[in-house]
Short mmCIF file of C-alpha atoms in Angstrom, two decimals:
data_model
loop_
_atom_site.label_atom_id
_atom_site.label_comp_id
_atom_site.label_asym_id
_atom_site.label_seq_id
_atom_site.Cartn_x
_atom_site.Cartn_y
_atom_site.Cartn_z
CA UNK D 92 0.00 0.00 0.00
CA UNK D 93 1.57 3.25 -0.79
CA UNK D 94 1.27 6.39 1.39
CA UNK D 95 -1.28 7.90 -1.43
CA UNK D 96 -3.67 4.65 -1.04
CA UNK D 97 -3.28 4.77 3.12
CA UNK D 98 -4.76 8.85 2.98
CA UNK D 99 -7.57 8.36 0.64
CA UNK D 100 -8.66 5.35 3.03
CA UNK D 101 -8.43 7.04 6.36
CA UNK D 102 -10.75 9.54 7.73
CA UNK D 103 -10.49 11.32 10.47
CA UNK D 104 -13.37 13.04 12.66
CA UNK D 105 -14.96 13.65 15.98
CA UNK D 106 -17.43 10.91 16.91
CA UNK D 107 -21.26 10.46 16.52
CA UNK D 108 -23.77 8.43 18.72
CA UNK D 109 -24.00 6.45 15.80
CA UNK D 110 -20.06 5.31 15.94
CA UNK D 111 -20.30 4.22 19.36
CA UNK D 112 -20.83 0.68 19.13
CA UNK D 113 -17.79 0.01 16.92
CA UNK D 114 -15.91 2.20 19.34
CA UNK D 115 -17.05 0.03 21.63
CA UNK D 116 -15.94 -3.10 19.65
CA UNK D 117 -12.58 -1.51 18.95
CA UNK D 118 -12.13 -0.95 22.79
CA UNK D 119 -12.94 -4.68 23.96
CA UNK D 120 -10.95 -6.08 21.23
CA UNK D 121 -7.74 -6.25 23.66
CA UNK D 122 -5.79 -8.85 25.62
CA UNK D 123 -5.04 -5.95 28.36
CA UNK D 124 -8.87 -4.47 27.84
CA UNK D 125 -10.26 -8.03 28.69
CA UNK D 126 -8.99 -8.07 32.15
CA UNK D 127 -10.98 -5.23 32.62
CA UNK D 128 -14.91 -6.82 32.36
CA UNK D 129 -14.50 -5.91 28.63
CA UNK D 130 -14.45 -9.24 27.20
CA UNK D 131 -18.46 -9.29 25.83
CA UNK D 132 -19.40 -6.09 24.21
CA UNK D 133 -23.60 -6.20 24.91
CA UNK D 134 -25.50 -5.49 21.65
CA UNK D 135 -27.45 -3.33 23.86
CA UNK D 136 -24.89 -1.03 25.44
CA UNK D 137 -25.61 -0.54 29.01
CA UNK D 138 -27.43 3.70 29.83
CA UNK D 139 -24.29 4.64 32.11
CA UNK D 140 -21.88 4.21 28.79
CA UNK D 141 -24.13 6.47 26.75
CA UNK D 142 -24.78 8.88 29.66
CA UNK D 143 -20.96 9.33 29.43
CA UNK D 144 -20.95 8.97 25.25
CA UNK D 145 -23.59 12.24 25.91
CA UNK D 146 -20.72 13.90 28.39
CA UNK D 147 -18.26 13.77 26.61
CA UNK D 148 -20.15 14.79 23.23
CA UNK D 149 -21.14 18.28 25.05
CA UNK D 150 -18.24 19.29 26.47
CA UNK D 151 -15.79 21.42 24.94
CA UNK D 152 -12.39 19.57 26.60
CA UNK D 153 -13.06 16.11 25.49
CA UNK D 154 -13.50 15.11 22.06
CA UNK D 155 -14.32 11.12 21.07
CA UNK D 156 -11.85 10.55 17.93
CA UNK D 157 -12.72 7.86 15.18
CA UNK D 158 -10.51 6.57 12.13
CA UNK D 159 -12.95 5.39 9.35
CA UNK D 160 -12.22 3.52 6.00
CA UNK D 161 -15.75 4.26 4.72
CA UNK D 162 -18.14 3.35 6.70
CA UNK D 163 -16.22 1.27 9.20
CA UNK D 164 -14.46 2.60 12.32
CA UNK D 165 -10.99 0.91 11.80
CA UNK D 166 -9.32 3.45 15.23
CA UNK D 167 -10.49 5.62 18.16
CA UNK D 168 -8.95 7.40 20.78
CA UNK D 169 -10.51 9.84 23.48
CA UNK D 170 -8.75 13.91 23.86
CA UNK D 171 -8.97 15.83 26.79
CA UNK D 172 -7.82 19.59 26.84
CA UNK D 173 -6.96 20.42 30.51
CA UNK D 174 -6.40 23.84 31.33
CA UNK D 175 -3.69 24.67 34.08
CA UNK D 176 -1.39 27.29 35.78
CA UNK D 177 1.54 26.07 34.76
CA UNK D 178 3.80 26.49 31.10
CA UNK D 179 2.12 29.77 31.20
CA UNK D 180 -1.15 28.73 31.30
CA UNK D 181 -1.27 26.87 28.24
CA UNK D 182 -3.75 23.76 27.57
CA UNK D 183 -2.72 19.90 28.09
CA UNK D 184 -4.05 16.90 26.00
CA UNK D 185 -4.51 13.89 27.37
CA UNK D 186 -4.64 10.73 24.95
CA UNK D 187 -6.66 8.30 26.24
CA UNK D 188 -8.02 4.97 25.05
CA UNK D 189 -6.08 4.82 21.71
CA UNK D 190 -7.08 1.67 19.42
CA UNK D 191 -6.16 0.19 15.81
CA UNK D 192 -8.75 -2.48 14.27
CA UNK D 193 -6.42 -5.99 15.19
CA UNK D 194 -7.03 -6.11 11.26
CA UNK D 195 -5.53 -2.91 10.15
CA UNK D 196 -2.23 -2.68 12.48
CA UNK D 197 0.49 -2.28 11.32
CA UNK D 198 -0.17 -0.39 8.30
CA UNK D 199 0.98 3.21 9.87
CA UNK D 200 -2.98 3.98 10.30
CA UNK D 201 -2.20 4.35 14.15
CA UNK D 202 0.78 6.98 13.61
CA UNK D 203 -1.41 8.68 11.00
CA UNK D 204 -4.35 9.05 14.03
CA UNK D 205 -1.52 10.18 16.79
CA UNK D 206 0.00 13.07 14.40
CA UNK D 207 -3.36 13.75 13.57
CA UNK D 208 -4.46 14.32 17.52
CA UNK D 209 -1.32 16.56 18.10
CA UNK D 210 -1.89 19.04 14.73
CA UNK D 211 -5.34 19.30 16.89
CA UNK D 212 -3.45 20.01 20.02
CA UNK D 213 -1.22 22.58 18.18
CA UNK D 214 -4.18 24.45 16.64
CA UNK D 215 -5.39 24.66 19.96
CA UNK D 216 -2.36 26.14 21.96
CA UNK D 217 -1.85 22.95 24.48
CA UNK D 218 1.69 23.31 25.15
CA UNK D 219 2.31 19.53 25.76
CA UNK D 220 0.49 16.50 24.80
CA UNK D 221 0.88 13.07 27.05
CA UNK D 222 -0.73 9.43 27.25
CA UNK D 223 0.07 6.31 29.54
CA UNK D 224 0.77 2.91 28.32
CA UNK D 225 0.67 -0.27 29.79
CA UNK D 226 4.02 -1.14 31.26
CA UNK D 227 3.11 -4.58 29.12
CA UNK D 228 2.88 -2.67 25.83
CA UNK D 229 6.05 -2.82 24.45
CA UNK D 230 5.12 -2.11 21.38
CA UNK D 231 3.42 0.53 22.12
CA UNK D 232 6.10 2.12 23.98
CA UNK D 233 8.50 2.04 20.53
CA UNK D 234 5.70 3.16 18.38
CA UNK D 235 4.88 6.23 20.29
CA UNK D 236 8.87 6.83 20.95
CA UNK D 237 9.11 6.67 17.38
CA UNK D 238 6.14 9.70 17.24
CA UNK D 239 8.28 11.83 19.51
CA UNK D 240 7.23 10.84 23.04
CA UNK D 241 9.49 10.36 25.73
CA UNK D 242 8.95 7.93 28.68
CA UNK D 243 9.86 10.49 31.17
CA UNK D 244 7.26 9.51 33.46
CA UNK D 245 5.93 6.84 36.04
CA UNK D 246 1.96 5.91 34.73
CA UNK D 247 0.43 5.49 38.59
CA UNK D 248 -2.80 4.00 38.90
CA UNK D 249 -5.27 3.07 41.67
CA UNK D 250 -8.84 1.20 41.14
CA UNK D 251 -11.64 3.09 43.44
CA UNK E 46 3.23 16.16 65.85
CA UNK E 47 0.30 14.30 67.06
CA UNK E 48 -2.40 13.16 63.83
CA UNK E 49 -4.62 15.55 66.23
CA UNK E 50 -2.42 18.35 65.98
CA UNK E 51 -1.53 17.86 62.04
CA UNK E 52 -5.35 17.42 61.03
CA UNK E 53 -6.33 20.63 63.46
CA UNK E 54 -4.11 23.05 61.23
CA UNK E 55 -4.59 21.05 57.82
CA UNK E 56 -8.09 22.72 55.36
CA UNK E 57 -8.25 21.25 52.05
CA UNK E 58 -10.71 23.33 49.89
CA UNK E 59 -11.39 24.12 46.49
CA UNK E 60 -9.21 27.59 45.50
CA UNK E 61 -10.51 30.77 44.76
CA UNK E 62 -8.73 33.48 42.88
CA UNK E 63 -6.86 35.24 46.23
CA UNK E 64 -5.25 31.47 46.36
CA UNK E 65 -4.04 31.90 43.16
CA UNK E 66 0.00 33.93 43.58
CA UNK E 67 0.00 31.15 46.33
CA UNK E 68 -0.48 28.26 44.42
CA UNK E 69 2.01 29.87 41.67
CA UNK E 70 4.60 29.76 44.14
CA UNK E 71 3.98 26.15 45.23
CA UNK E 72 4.26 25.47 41.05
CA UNK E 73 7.78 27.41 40.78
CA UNK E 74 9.55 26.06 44.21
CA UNK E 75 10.72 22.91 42.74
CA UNK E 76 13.97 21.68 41.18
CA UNK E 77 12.31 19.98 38.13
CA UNK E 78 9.93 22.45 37.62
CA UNK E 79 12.58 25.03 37.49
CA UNK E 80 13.79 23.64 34.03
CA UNK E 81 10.78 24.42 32.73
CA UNK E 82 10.80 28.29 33.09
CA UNK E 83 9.37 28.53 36.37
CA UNK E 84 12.41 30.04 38.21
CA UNK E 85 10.76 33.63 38.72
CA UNK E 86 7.23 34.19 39.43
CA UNK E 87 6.46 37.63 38.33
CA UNK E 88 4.29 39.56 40.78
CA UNK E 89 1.96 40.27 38.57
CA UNK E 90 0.46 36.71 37.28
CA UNK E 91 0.27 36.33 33.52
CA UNK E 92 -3.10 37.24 31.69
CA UNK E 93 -2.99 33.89 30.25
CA UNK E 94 -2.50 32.23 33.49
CA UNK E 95 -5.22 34.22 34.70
CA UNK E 96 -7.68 33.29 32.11
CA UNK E 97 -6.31 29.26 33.28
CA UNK E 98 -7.52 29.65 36.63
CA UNK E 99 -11.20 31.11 34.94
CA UNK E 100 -11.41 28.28 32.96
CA UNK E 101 -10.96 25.51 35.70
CA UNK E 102 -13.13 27.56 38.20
CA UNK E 103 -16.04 27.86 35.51
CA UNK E 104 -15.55 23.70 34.46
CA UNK E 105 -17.53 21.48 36.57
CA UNK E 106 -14.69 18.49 35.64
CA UNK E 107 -11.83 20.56 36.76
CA UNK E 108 -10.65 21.39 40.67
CA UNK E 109 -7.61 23.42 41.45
CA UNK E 110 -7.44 22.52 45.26
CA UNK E 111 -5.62 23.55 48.16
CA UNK E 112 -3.92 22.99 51.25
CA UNK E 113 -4.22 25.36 54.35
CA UNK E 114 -2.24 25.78 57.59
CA UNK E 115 -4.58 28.61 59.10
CA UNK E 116 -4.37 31.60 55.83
CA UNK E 117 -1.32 29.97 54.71
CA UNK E 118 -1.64 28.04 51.51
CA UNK E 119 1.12 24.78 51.77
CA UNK E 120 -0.06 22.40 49.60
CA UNK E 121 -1.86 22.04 46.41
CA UNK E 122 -2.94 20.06 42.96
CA UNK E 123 -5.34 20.50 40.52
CA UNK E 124 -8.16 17.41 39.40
CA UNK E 125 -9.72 16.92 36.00
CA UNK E 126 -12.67 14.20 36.22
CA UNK E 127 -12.79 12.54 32.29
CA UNK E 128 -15.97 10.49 31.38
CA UNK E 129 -15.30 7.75 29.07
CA UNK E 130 -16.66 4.81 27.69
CA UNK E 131 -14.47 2.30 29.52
CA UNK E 132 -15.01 1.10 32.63
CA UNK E 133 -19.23 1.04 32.34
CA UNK E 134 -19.01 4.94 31.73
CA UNK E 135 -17.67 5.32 34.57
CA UNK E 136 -15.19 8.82 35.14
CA UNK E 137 -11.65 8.80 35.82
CA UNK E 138 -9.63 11.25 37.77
CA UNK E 139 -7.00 12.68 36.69
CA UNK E 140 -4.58 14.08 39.15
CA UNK E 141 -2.02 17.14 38.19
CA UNK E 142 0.56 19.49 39.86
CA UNK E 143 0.64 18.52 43.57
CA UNK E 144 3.07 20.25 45.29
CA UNK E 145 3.36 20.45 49.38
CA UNK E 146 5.65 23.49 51.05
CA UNK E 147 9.51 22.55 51.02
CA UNK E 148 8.87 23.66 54.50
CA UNK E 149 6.40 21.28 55.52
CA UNK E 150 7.48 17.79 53.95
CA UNK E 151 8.04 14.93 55.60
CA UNK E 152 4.62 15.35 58.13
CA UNK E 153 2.18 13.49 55.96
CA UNK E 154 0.66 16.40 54.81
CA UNK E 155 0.88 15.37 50.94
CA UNK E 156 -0.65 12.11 52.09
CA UNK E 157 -3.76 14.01 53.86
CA UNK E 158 -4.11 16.01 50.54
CA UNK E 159 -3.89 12.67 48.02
CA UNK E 160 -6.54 10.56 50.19
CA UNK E 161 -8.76 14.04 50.13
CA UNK E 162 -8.63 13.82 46.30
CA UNK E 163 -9.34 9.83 46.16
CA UNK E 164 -12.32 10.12 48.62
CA UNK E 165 -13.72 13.22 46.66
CA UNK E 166 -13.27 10.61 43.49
CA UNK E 167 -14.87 7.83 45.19
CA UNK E 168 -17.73 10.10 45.91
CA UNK E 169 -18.29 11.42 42.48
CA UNK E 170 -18.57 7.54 41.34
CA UNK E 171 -14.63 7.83 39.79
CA UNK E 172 -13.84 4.42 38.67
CA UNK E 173 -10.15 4.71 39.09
CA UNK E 174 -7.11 7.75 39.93
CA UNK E 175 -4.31 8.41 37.89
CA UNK E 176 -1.06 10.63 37.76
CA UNK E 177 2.20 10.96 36.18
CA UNK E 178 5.09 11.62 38.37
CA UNK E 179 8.82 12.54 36.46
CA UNK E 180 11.21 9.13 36.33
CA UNK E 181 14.22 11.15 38.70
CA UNK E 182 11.07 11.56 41.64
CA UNK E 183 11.81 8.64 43.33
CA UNK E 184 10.51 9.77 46.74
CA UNK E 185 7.35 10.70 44.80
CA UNK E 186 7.13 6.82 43.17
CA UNK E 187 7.31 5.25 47.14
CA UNK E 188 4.76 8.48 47.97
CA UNK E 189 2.43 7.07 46.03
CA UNK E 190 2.91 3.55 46.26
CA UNK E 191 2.24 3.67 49.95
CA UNK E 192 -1.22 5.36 48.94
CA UNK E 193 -1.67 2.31 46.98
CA UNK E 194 -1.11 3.60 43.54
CA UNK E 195 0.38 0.89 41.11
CA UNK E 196 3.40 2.15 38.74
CA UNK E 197 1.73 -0.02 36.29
CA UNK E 198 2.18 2.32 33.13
CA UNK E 199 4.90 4.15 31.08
CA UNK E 200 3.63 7.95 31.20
CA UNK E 201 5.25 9.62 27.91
CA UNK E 202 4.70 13.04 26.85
CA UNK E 203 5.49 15.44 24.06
CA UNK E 204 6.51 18.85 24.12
CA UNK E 205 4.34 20.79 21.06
#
């Protein structure tokens, strides 16, 4: 696939109610994700997943991201822009919940979403962007090294 | 110091704007945060950094909070509560900039402030807490860890 073929395929764009499910696919499709009571994906998705599908769709900080080759939703990640006192008050993004159809890795589709979440960030002002990653995720850790991130950071986490 | 005597002088609130210089020098009296042009805090705070501390006081998902000894403002961070679609819709907290008074380490005071943070998560339904703390921190890693935070993720950032 040349680099001309991979852009007319992918399209990027803030999510609709009507992308949801295959976000929600795209999410439980995951060896780390199952762990987490992800492992059936209901056809009926459960109120407290759209209540927060309807949060995050009217508010101005967090933006639901999908990756589409036509009609199908092939990535996804979630932005939040944080405001803050420090670096001069500038904006922070937060990547969260970044995923690549199993089908489609591998193909530079996943780079193509991550460059295209930080042009977003720039446009905006946010003077840094950051994400965690699964200490398991090696891969992960190369390809977002290879993007420009640094692992300058401990990823701390506690369940509630 | 007795627990009695360190929870009689210790008032965690949300901030208001007279908190604000305060909180700015909490930000800028730190050896890592130096590096990033933090080493003089102008008297008169930034316009932009102004218009940061509207924007989290007008957003129902973000908290700058502080720490008070009587009028005296020792400790600080700031929380940003992110609905999702993982987890059953439930929100995760996002915790940022915590700083304690060099002055007043060592007395458990940055512990008081964390579990503050994780019971005001618990009670807004917060299915998990997460933070970022910089690699050379080490104190900050066993900090944590004693709260019960897991290092369980590489936290990578970008400068844009």
């Amino acid at each position: 696939m040349t680099a001309r073929d991979k852009l007319s395929i992918m399209q990027i764009r803030i999510a609709t109610r009507a992308d949801v499910p295959a976000v929600l696919h795209l999410l439980a499709d995951d060896d780390i994700s199952r762990t987490r009571g992800f492992g059936i994906v209901a056809e009926e998705v459960d109120a407290a997943v759209w209540a927060a599908f309807e949060a995050i769709d009217a508010d101005d900080r967090n933006e639901l991201i999908v990756a589409l080759d036509g009609d199908e939703v092939i990535g996804t990640c979630q932005l939040t822009f944080i405001p803050g006192l420090s670096r001069g008050g500038a904006e922070r993004m937060l990547i969260e919940a970044v995923r690549i159809h199993t089908a489609r890795r591998g193909q530079g589709l996943g780079g193509d979403l991550i460059r295209w979440t930080l042009d977003r960030a720039r446009e905006r002002g946010c003077a840094i962007a950051q994400l965690t990653t699964d200490k398991r995720r090696t891969d992960a850790h190369r390809f977002y090294a290879a993007l420009g991130f640094e692992a300058s950071h401990e990823g701390m986490k506690i369940l509630l």
